[in-house]
Each structure stands twice: as structure tokens, then as C-alpha cells.
Short mmCIF file of C-alpha atoms and ligand atoms in Angstrom, two decimals:
data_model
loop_
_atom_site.label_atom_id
_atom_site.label_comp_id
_atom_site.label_asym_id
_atom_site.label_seq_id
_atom_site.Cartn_x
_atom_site.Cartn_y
_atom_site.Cartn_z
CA UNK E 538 -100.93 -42.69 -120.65
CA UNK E 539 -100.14 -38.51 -120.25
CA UNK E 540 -97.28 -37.66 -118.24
CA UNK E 541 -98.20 -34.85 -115.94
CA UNK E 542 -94.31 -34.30 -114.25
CA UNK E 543 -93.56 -37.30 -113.09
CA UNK E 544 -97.13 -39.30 -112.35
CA UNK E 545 -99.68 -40.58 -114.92
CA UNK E 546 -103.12 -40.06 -115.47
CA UNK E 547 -104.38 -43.35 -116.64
CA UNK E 548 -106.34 -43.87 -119.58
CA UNK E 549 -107.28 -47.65 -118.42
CA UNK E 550 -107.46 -48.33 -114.76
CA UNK E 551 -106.81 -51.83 -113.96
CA UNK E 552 -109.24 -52.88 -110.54
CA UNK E 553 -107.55 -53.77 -107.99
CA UNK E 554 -108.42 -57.55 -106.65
CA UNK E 555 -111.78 -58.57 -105.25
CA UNK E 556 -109.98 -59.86 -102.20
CA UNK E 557 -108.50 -56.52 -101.05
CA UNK E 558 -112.12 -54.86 -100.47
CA UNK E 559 -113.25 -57.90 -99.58
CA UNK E 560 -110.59 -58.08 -96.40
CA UNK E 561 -110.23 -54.28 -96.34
CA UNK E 562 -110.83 -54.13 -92.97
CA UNK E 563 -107.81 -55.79 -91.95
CA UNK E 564 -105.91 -53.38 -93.64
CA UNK E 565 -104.39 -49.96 -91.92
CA UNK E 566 -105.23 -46.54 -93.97
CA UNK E 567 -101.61 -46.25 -95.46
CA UNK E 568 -101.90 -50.06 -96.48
CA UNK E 569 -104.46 -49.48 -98.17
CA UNK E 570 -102.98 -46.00 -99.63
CA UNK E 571 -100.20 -48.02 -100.62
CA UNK E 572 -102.35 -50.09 -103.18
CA UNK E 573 -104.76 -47.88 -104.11
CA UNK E 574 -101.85 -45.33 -105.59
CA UNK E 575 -99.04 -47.72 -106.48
CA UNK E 576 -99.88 -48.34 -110.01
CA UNK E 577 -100.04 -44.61 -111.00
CA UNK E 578 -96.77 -43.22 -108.87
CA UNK E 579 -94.53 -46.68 -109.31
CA UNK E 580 -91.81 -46.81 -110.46
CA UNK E 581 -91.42 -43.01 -110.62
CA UNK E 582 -90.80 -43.47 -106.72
CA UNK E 583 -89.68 -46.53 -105.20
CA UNK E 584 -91.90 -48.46 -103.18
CA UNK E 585 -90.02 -47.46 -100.18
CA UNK E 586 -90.25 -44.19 -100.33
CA UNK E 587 -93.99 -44.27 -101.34
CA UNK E 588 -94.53 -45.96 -98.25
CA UNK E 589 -92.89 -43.08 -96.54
CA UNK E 590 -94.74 -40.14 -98.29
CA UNK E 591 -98.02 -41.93 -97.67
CA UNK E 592 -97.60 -42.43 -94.06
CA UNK E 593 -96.69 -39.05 -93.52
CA UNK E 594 -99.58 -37.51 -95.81
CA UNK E 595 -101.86 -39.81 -93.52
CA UNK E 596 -100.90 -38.85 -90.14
CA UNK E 597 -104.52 -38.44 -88.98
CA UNK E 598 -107.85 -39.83 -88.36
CA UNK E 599 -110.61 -40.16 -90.88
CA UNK E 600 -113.69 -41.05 -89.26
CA UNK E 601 -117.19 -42.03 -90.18
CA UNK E 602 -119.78 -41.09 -87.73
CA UNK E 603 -123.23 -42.48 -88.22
CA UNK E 604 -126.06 -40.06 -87.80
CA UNK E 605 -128.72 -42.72 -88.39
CA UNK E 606 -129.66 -46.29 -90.71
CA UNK E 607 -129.70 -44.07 -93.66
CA UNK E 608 -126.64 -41.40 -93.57
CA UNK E 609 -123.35 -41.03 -91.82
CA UNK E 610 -120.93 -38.56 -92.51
CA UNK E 611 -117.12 -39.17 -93.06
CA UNK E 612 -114.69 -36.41 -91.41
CA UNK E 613 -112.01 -35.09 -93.36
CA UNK E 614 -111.34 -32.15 -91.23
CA UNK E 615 -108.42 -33.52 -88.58
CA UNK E 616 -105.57 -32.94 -90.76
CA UNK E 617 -103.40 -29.61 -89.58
CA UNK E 618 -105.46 -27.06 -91.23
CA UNK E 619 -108.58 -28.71 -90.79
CA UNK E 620 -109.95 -28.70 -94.43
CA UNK E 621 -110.00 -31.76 -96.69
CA UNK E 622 -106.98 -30.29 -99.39
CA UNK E 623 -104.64 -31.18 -96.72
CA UNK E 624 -104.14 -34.69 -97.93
CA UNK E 625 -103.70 -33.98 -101.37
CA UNK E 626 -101.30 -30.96 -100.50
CA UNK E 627 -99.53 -32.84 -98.02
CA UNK E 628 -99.19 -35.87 -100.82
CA UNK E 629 -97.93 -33.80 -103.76
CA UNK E 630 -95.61 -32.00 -101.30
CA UNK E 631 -93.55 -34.84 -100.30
CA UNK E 632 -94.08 -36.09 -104.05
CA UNK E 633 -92.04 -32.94 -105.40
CA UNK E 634 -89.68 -33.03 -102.27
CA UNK E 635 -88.45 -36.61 -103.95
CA UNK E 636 -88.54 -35.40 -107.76
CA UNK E 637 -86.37 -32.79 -106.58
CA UNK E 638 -83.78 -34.10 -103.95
CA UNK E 639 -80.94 -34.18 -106.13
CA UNK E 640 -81.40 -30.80 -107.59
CA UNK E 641 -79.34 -28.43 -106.16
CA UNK E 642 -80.92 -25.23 -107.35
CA UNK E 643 -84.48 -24.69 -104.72
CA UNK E 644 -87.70 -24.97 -106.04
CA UNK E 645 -90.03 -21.56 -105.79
CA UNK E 646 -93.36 -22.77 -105.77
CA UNK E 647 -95.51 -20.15 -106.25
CA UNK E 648 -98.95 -19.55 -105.19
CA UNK E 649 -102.09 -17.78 -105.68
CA UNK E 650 -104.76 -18.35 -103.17
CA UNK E 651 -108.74 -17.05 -102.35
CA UNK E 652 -108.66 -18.80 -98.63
CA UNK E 653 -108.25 -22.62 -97.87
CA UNK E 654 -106.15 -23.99 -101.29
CA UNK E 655 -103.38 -21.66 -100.09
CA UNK E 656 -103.11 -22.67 -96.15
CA UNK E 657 -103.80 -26.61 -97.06
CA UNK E 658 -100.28 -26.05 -100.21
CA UNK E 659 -98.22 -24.10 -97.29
CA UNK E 660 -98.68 -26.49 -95.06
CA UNK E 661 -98.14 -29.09 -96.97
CA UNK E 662 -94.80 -27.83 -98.53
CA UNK E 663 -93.91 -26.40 -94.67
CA UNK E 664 -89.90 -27.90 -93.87
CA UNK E 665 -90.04 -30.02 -97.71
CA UNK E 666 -86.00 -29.73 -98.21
CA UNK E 667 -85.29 -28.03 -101.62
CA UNK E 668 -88.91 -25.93 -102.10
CA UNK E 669 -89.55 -22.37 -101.32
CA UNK E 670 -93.14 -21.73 -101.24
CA UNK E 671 -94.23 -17.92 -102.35
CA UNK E 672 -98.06 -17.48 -101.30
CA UNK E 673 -100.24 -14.44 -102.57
CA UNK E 674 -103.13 -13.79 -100.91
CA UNK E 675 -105.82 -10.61 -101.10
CA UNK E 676 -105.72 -8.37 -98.24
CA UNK E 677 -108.68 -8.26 -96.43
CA UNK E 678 -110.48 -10.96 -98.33
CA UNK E 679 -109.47 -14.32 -96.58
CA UNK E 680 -110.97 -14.81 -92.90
CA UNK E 681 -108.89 -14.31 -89.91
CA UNK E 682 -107.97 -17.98 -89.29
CA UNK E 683 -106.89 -18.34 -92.97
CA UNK E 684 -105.07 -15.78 -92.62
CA UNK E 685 -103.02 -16.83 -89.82
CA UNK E 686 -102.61 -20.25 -91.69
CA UNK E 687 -100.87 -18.52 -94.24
CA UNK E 688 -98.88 -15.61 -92.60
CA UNK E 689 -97.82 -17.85 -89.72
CA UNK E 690 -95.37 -20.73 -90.50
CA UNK E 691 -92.04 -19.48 -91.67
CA UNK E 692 -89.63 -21.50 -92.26
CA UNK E 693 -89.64 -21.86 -96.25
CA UNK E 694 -92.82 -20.24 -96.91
CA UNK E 695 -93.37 -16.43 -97.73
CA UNK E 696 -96.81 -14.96 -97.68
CA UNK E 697 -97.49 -11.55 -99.78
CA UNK E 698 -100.58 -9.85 -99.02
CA UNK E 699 -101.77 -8.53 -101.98
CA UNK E 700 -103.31 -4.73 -102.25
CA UNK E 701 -105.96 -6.53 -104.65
CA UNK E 702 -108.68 -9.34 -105.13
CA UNK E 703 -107.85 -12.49 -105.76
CA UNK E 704 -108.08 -12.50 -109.42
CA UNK E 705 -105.25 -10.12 -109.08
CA UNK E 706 -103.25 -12.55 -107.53
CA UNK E 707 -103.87 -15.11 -109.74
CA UNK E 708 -102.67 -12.61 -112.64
CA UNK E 709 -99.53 -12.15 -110.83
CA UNK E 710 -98.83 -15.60 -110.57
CA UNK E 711 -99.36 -16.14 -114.33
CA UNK E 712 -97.46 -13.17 -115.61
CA UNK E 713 -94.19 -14.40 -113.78
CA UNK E 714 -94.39 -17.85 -115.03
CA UNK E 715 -94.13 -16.30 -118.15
CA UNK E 716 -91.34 -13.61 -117.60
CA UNK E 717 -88.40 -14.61 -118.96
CA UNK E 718 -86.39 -12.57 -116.87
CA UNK E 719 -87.87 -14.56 -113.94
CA UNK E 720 -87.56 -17.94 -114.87
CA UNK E 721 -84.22 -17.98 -116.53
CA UNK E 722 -82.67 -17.02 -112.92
CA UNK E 723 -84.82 -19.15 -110.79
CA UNK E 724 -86.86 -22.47 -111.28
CA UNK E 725 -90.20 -21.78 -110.73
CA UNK E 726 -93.26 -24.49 -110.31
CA UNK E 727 -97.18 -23.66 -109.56
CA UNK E 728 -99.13 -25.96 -107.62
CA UNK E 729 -101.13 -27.40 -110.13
CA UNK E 730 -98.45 -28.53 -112.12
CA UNK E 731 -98.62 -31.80 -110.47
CA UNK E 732 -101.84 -31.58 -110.02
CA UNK E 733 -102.45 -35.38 -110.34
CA UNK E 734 -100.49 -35.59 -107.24
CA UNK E 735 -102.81 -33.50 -105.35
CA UNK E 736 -106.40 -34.50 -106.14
CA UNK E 737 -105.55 -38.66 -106.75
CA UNK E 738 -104.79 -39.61 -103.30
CA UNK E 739 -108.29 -38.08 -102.50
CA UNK E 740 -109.62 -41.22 -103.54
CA UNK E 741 -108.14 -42.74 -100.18
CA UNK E 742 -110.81 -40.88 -98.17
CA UNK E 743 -113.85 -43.54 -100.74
CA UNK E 744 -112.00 -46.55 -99.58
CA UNK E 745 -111.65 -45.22 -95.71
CA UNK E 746 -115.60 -45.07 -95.80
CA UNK E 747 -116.37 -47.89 -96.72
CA UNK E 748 -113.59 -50.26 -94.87
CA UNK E 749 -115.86 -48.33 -91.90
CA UNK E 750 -119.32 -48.66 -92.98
CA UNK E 751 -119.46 -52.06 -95.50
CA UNK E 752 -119.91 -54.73 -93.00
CA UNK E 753 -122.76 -53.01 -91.60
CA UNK E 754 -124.54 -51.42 -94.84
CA UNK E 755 -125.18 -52.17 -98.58
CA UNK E 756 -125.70 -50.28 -100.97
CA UNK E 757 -123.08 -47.20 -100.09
CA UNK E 758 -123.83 -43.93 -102.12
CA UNK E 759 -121.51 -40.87 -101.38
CA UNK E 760 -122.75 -37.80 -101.40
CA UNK E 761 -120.11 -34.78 -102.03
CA UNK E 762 -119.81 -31.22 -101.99
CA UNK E 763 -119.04 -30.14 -105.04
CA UNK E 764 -117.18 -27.07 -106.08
CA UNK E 765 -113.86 -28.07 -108.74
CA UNK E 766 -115.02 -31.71 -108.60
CA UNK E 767 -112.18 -32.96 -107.72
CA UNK E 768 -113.04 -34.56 -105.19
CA UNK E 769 -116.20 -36.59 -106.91
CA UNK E 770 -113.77 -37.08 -109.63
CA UNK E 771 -111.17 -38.86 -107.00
CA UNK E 772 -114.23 -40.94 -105.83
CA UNK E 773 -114.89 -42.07 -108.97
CA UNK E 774 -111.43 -42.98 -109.88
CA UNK E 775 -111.90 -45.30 -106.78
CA UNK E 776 -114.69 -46.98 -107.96
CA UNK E 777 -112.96 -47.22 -111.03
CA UNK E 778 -110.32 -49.48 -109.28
CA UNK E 779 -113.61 -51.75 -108.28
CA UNK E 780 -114.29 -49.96 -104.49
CA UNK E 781 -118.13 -51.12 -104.61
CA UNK E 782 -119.82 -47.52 -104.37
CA UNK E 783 -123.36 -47.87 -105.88
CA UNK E 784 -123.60 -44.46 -106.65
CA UNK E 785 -122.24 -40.33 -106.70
CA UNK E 786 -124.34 -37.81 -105.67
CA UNK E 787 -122.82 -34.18 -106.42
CA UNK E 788 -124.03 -31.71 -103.99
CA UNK E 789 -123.65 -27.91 -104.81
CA UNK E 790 -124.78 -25.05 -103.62
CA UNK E 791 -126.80 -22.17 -106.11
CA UNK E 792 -123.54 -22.36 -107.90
CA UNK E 793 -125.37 -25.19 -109.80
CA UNK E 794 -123.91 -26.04 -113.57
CA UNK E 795 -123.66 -29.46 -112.85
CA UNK E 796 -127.24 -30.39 -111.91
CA UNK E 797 -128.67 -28.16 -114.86
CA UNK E 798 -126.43 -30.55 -117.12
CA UNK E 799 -127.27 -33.72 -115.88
CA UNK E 800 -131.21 -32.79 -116.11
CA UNK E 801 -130.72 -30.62 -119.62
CA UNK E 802 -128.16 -32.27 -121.22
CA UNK E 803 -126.83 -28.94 -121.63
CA UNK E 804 -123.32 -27.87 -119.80
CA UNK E 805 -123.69 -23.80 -119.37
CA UNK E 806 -120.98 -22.05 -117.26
CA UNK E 807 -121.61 -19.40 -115.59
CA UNK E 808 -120.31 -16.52 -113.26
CA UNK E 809 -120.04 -18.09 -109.47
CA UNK E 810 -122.25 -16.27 -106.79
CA UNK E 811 -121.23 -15.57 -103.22
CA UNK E 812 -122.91 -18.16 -101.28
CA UNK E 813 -121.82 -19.67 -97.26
CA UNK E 814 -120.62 -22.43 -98.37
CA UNK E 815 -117.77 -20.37 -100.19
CA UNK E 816 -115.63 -23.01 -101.14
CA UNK E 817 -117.69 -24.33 -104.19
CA UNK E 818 -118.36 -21.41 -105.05
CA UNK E 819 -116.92 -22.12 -108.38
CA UNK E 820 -119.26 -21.34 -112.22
CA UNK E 821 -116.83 -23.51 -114.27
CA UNK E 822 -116.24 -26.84 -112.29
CA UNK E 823 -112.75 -27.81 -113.87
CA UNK E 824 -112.62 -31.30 -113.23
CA UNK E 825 -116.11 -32.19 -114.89
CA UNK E 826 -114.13 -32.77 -118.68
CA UNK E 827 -112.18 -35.63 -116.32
CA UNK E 828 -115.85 -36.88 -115.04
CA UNK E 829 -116.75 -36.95 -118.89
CA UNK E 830 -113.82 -38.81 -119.70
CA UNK E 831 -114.07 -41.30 -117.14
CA UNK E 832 -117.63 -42.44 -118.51
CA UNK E 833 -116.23 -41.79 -122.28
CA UNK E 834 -118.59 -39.09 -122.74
CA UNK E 835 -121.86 -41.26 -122.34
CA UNK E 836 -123.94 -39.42 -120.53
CA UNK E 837 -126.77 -42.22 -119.57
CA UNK E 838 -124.05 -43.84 -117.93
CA UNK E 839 -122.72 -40.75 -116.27
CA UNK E 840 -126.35 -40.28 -115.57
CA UNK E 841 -126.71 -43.87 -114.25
CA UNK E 842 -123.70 -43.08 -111.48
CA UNK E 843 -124.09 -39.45 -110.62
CA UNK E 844 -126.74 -37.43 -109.28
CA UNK E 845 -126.61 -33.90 -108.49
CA UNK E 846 -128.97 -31.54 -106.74
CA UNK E 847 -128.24 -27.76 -105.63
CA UNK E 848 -129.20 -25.91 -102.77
CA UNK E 849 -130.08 -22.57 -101.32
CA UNK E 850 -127.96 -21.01 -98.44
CA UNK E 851 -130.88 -21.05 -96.64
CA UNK E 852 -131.69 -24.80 -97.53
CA UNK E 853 -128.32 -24.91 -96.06
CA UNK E 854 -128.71 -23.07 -93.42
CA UNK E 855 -132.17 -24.94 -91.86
CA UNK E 856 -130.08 -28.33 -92.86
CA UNK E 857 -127.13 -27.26 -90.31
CA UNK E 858 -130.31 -26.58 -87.74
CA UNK E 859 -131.85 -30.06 -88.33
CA UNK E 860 -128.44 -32.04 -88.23
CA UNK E 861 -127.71 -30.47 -84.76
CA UNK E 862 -131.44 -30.26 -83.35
CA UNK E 863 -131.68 -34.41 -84.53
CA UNK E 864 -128.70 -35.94 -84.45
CA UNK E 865 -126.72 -33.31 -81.88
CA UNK E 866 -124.03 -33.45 -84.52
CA UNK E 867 -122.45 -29.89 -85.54
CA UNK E 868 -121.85 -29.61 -89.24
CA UNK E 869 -120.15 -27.24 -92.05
CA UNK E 870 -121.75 -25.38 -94.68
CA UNK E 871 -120.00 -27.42 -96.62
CA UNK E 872 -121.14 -30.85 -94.98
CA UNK E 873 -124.34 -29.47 -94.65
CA UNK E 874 -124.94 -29.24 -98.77
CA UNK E 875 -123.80 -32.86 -98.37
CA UNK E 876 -126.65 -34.28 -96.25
CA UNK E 877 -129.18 -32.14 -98.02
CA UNK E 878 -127.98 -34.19 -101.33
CA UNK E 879 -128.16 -37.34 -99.13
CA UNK E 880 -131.72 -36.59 -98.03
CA UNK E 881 -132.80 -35.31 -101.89
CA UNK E 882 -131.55 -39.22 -102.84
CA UNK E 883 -132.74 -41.05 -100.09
CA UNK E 884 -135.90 -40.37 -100.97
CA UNK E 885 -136.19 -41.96 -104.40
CA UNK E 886 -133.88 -44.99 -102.90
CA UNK E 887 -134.37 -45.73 -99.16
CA UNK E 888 -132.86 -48.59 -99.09
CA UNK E 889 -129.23 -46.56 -99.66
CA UNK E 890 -127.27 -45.93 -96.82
CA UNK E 891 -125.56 -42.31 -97.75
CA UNK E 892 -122.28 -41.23 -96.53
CA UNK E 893 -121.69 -37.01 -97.39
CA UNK E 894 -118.43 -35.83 -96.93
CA UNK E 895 -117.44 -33.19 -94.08
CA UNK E 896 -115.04 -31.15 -96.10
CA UNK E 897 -114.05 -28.88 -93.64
CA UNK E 898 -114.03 -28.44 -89.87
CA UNK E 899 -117.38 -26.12 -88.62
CA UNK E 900 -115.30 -23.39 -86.64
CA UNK E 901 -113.80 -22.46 -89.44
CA UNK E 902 -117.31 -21.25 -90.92
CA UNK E 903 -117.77 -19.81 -87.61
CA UNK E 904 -119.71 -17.17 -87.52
CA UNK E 905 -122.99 -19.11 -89.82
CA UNK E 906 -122.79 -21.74 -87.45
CA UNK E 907 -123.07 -19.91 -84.49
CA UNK E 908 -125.76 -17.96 -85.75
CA UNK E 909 -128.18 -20.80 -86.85
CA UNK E 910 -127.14 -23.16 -84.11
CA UNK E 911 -127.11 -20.55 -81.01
CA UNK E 912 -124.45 -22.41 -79.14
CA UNK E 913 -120.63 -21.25 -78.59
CA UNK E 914 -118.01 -23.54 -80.25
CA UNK E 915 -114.83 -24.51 -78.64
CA UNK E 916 -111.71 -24.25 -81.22
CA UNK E 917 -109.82 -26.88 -82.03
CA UNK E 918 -106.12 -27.01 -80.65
CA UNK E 919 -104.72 -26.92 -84.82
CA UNK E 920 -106.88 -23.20 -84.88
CA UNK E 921 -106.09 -22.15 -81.39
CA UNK E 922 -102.44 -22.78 -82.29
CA UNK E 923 -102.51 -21.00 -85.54
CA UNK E 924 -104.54 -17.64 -83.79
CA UNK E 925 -101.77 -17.31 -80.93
CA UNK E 926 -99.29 -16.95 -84.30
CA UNK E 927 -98.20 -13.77 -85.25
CA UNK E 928 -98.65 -12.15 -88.97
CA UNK E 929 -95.71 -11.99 -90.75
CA UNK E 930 -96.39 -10.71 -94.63
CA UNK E 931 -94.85 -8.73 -96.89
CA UNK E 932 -97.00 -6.19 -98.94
CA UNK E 933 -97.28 -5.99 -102.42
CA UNK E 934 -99.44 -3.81 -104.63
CA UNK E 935 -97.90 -4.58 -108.48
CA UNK E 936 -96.00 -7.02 -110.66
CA UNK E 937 -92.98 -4.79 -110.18
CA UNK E 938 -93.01 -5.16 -106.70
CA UNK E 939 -93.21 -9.20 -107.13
CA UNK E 940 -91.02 -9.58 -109.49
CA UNK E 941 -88.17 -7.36 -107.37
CA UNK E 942 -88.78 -9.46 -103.95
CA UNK E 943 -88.84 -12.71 -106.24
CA UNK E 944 -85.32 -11.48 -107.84
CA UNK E 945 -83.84 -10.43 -104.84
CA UNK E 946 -84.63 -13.35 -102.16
C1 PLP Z 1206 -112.43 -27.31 -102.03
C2 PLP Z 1206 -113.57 -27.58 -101.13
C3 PLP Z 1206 -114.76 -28.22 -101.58
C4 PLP Z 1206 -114.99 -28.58 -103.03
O1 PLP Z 1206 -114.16 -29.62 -103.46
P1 PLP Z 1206 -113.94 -29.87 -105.03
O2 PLP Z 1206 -112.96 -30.98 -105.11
O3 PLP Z 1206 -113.42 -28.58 -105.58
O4 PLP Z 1206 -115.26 -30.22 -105.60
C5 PLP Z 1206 -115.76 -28.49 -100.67
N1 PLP Z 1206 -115.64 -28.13 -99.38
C6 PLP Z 1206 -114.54 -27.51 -98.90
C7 PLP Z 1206 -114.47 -27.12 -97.48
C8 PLP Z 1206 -113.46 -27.22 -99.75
O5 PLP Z 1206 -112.38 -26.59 -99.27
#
């Protein structure tokens, strides 16, 4: 076991009983949470309290709509800023609120983000007693609506737009957990730290699926798009704990390191390219060591449980077409990848029935959608809210100037 602040990775995952997927569908999502996460978080929080944090992570839907016999999709969108990382955020949150009730010197959590990572932390952290969160952002890089999810909330969470990219931020954010003159006056914590925290309870969203789908289909594969894999990882984890999934399928975009391993043997990273499905846009997927680990390295059996097939945007972009022209169903870029991977799979095993994940909500991509699917698209009431907000960010341009408002708040 490796102590990562508080929770444990496991090395050996004991399943959980036959019985509880068997009679899963009598169980609510937080029951089933509850389970599914005790052994790794007990008894560094009480059972009580887990209870607590995993109702409130939970507070919304999660639902699997079937498209036809073959694939449905499962909707992770309806949490408050309408991208899957709010569950994990929202989880680690509350997590650190508890490791840190009785300290009496606040938390600064501090932040670096390129777009969705940094409104799905804020949020998450937004009114947790004891935590300040400090977010740095690039000016003029992050879209409009992500920009008002991070500039919007108050309360205990400070955005800095940064007169940079986002490499610049992240450079920031390193250089200050290192400054001595920083850290000896405040107590400073990234979001990653607990980083077990925030990608485990991702393997919730496996055991939603099937509690939806496995009285009516055998044979469940679950196609997901790919960028850090950590959410493939998470799924994994839950098969791990004996959640009968026949089979991964890792969708990515050209950002494609994974599927040229699993066909070449041969793990190359490489620079990421821009592509519309931004948020796997990623050269260097950092959770694929964890994949290894979880199959001890052997890649047959890796190769016997994951698939992975890459796609062009405009693969992507005639997929997002199809979904709506057949099924009347609007999809992400994102989601989109997904079903591609679904379709690539299907193929060699019909018999499946594929579930891809919808990692994020479509408005918030909306300017491709609209253009391939020529319809207006009504906002959702969590982005209509966030767009009435107004701005409030501090501007930064060096170090010096984060260190000083860090120092003086
Ligand atoms: C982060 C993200 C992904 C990729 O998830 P990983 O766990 O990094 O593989 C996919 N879609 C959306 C919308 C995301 O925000």
C-alpha cells in the first residue's frame, strides 16, 4: 500500500461480493459509492462522514440513454459545471475539507488550469470551510463559459488571469511550491496532491452503467475518451473490484500514443496537436504507467482488455452528424470520439452492447456543434447561470506579482 495524503492506492484490490452486482439494482448511486470506495478511504474517514461526502459529491443524475441494441451512451455532464471532473473534484474537495477541519491555519490550494480541470477544482472546493482556492488561468485562451466558471464564484476562490499561456501558469504554480519564502508563511496544497481522491470515485460512473443497462444486455464494453486516462484507468479499477465489464475500448482523437502502443508494442510520446475535442488533447497520457500496473506490465493481457482506436476531427465531426441525423441525439466532441470507438469495435464483436462515455455537455463545444449539426442549442440553466455572472480577476503578468498577492492576502 502507498500513502498518497491520507487515501491509498492499492496494490491488491479485494472484489467486492458477487451478490452486490448481482442485486445492484436495488441499490441507490451513493449506496453503491459507499462500497465501491470504502476499502480505500476507511478508516481515514469514518463511515459517517463518507456517507456524507459521497452524497454530496453525487447530487446529480447519471443517465444512460440507449441509442440502439448495440450502443448507448452514459451522461456525465449534469453535475454544476457540466463536465465529467466534477465528481472527482467535488469528492477530493470534501475529502481535504475533513483532513483539514481541525487545522486552524487555511489551506491555499493552488491552481493552474488550460479550461475545464480548473472550473470542475473551483467548484468543487466553492464554500469547503478551511481552503482557499488560488486559480491561474491564461488570458484569452479558455472559452467564454470557462471563463465565467472560473472568474465567477467568490466566496473562497481567487482567479488570476495570467498575461501568458498556460504552460506559464503551470510554471508559476511550481515555482511557489518551491519558494521557501512562500511556504514557510502559508500552507500551500496543489490539486493533484490527492490525486487518488479525485480520479478513484470515477469508477462510480462503470458501476452506474451497468446497474442501468445489465438486465437488458450482456456483454457490456465501455468505450472512453481518452486524454490523461484517468478515467479508463478508474474503469478498470472497477472491474478490478469484479463489476463484469467484458472489455475497455480507449478512444482518442489524432493525439494517438496509446493505439500506436497497443498495435507496436512501442509507447512513443509525443507533442499534443490542437484538435476539437481539446480536452484529450494530451501527447503523454499520465495515467497509462497505472494501466500498466494494473495488468503487471503484461501486455497480452492489457491487450486482451483494452482496445484503442484514434480518430480524425473530421471522423469526429461526420460522427456528431450521424449520431444526430440517426438517433436525433446531440453529442460532444468528446462523446463523439466515444461512439466512433464503439462503432470501430462493434464491428469485430457484434454481439457487444457498447456504452461510450459523454464527458462533457455539447454547448459547451458550441460553436463545432452548431456548425456540423445546423440547429441552435438551448443552454442549460448551470451555463445560463454562470454567463449572467460577472468577471471578477485579478491580473498577473510574473512570479513577482504572484508571489506579492499570495503574501499579502
Ligand atoms: C478530461 C476530459 C477527458 C479525458 O479524460 P481522461 O481521464 O484525462 O482520459 C475527456 N473528455 C472531457 C470533456 C474531459 O474534460
Amino acid at each position: 500500500m502507498r500513502r498518497d495524503k491520507g487515501l491509498y492506492f492499492p496494490e491488491r484490490i479485494t472484489p467486492l461480493p458477487h451478490s452486490f452486482f448481482k442485486n445492484i439494482d436495488t441499490l441507490s448511486n451513493s449506496e453503491i459509492a459507499f462500497e465501491a470506495i470504502k476499502p480505500f478511504v476507511s478508516p481515514d474517514i469514518p463511515e459517517d462522514i463518507l456517507k456524507t461526502i459521497i452524497e454530496d459529491t453525487l447530487s446529480f443524475e447519471f443517465p444512460v440513454i440507449t441509442l440502439n441494441d448495440s450502443i448507448s451512451t452514459l451522461e456525465l455532464f449534469h453535475g454544476p459545471t457540466m463536465a465529467f471532473k466534477d465528481v472527482g473534484a467535488r469528492f477530493m474537495a470534501r475529502c481535504l475539507g475533513y483532513f483539514n477541519k481541525d487545522n486552524t491555519n487555511e489551506v491555499t490550494v493552488l491552481v493552474a488550469t488550460s479550461g475545464d480541470t480548473g472550473g470542475a477544482v473551483a467548484n468543487g472546493f466553492l464554500g469547503v470551510k478551511g481552503v482557499n482556492v488560488v486559480i491561474l488561468y491564461p488570458s484569452g485562451k479558455v472559452s467564454a463559459i470557462q471563463e465565467k466558471q472560473l472568474t465567477s464564484l467568490g466566496q473562497n476562490i481567487t482567479a488570476l488571469e495570467v498575461d501568458g499561456v498556460f504552460d506559464d501558469c503551470q510554471e508559476m504554480v511550481k515555482r511557489a511550491f518551491l519558494d521557501e519564502a512562500l511556504t514557510s508563511k502559508m500552507q500551500l496544497t496543489s490539486a493533484n496532491s490527492i490525486n487518488v481522491a479525485r480520479w478513484m470515485p470515477q469508477l462510480f460512473y462503470f458501476m452506474f452503467a451497468y446497474k442501468q443497462l445489465y438486465k437488458t444486455y450482456k456483454d457490456l464494453v465501455f468505450s472512453v475518451p481518452s486524454g490523461n486516462f484517468g478515467n479508463v484507468c478508474a474503469g478498470m479499477m472497477a472491474q478490478q473490484l469484479g463489476l463484469p465489464i467484458k472489455h475497455f475500448i480507449a478512444s482518442n482523437n489524432e493525439n494517438n500514443v496509446v493505439t500506436q502502443y497497443l498495435k507496436t508494442e512501442q509507447y512513443t510520446p509525443k507533442p499534443s496537436v490542437q484538435t476539437i475535442s481539446n480536452a484529450m488533447d494530451v501527447g503523454n497520457p499520465s495515467n497509462f504507467i497505472r494501466i500498466r500496473e494494473i495488468y503487471k506490465n503484461n501486455f497480452e493481457v492489457l491487450k486482451s482488455n483494452l482496445s484503442s482506436f484514434s480518430f480524425s476531427d473530421e471522423a469526429t465531426r461526420d460522427a456528431l452528424k450521424e449520431i444526430y441525423d440517426t438517433f436525433n441525439y446531440v453529442a460532444d466532441p468528446h462523446g463523439a470520439v466515444g461512439y466512433l470507438g464503439c462503432k470501430a469495435y462493434l464491428k469485430q464483436h457484434p454481439s457487444a452492447h457498447c456504452v461510450f462515455l459523454e464527458t462533457a455537455h455539447p454547448t459547451k463545444f458550441l460553436e463545432v456543434v452548431e456548425d456540423v449539426i445546423k440547429e441552435k442549442q438551448k443552454l442549460p440553466k448551470q451555463i445560463l447561470a454562470v454567463m449572467g455572472k460577472e468577471k471578477v480577476a485579478i491580473k498577473i503578468s510574473s512570479y513577482d506579482e504572484l508571489k506579492a498577492y499570495l503574501l499579502e492576502k
